C-alpha angles and dihedrals in degrees: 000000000000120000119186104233088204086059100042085045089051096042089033091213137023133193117215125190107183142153109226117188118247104224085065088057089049092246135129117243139141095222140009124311106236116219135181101194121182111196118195121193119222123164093248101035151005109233121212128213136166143082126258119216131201161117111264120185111226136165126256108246080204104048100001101231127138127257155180115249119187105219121194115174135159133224136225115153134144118224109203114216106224082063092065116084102178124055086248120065123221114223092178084096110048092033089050082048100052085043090054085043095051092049113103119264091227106019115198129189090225136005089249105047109168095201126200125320112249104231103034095020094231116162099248093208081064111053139336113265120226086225117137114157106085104186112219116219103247091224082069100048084102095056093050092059090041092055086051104059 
């Protein structure tokens, strides 16, 4: 997303509602990011307002399946202008960084997500495995006695 600094210095500030696809923010969705952004001039620096909404596919850290996972963030940066070098200035950046900021550290397909299982590897939200044989690691047989008593 491209914004003419001469045109955002003349009006002082711009508000942009636009739809940006996702594959040119290197993120994976199966339709366009929405965004309200509010852009406000200063002489030292552009400041950016607004929230981005969308859908972003990620992959479940418990079962490893794909989903859908509904994003909603709001923004609120500086841009210094000694840092722009155009006469245009480039948002892609610093919009691709606050989605990437905003994903979950763990993200997981449901609040219950059951995961692998650790000997077949069967996802578990799927169907049940016939596994029975959980190995204990040898370094927590202690434990298991202790737990006992």
């Amino acid at each position: 997303m491209e914004i003419k600094i001469a045109e955002l210095k003349t009006l002082g500030s711009l508000e942009v509602v636009y739809q940006e696809e996702a594959k040119k923010l290197e993120v994976n969705s199966p339709e366009p990011l929405n965004m309200n952004l509010f852009l406000r001039y200063n002489p030292e620096y552009i400041t950016l307002t607004g929230k981005i909404e969308g859908k972003i596919e990620l992959i479940c850290s418990c079962c490893l399946e794909t989903f859908l996972y509904s994003m909603k963030t709001r923004l609120n940066l500086r841009i210094p202008n000694k840092e722009m070098k155009n006469e245009i200035l480039d948002l892609s950046e610093e919009i691709r960084q606050q989605i990437i900021l905003n994903l979950p550290f763990k993200p997981l397909c449901q609040e219950k997500c059951l995961g692998l299982c650790p000997q077949c590897g069967e996802n578990l939200n799927l169907r049940k495995c016939n596994c029975q044989n959980r190995v204990l690691d040898p370094r927590l047989e202690k434990l298991k006695n202790f737990i006992q008593r």
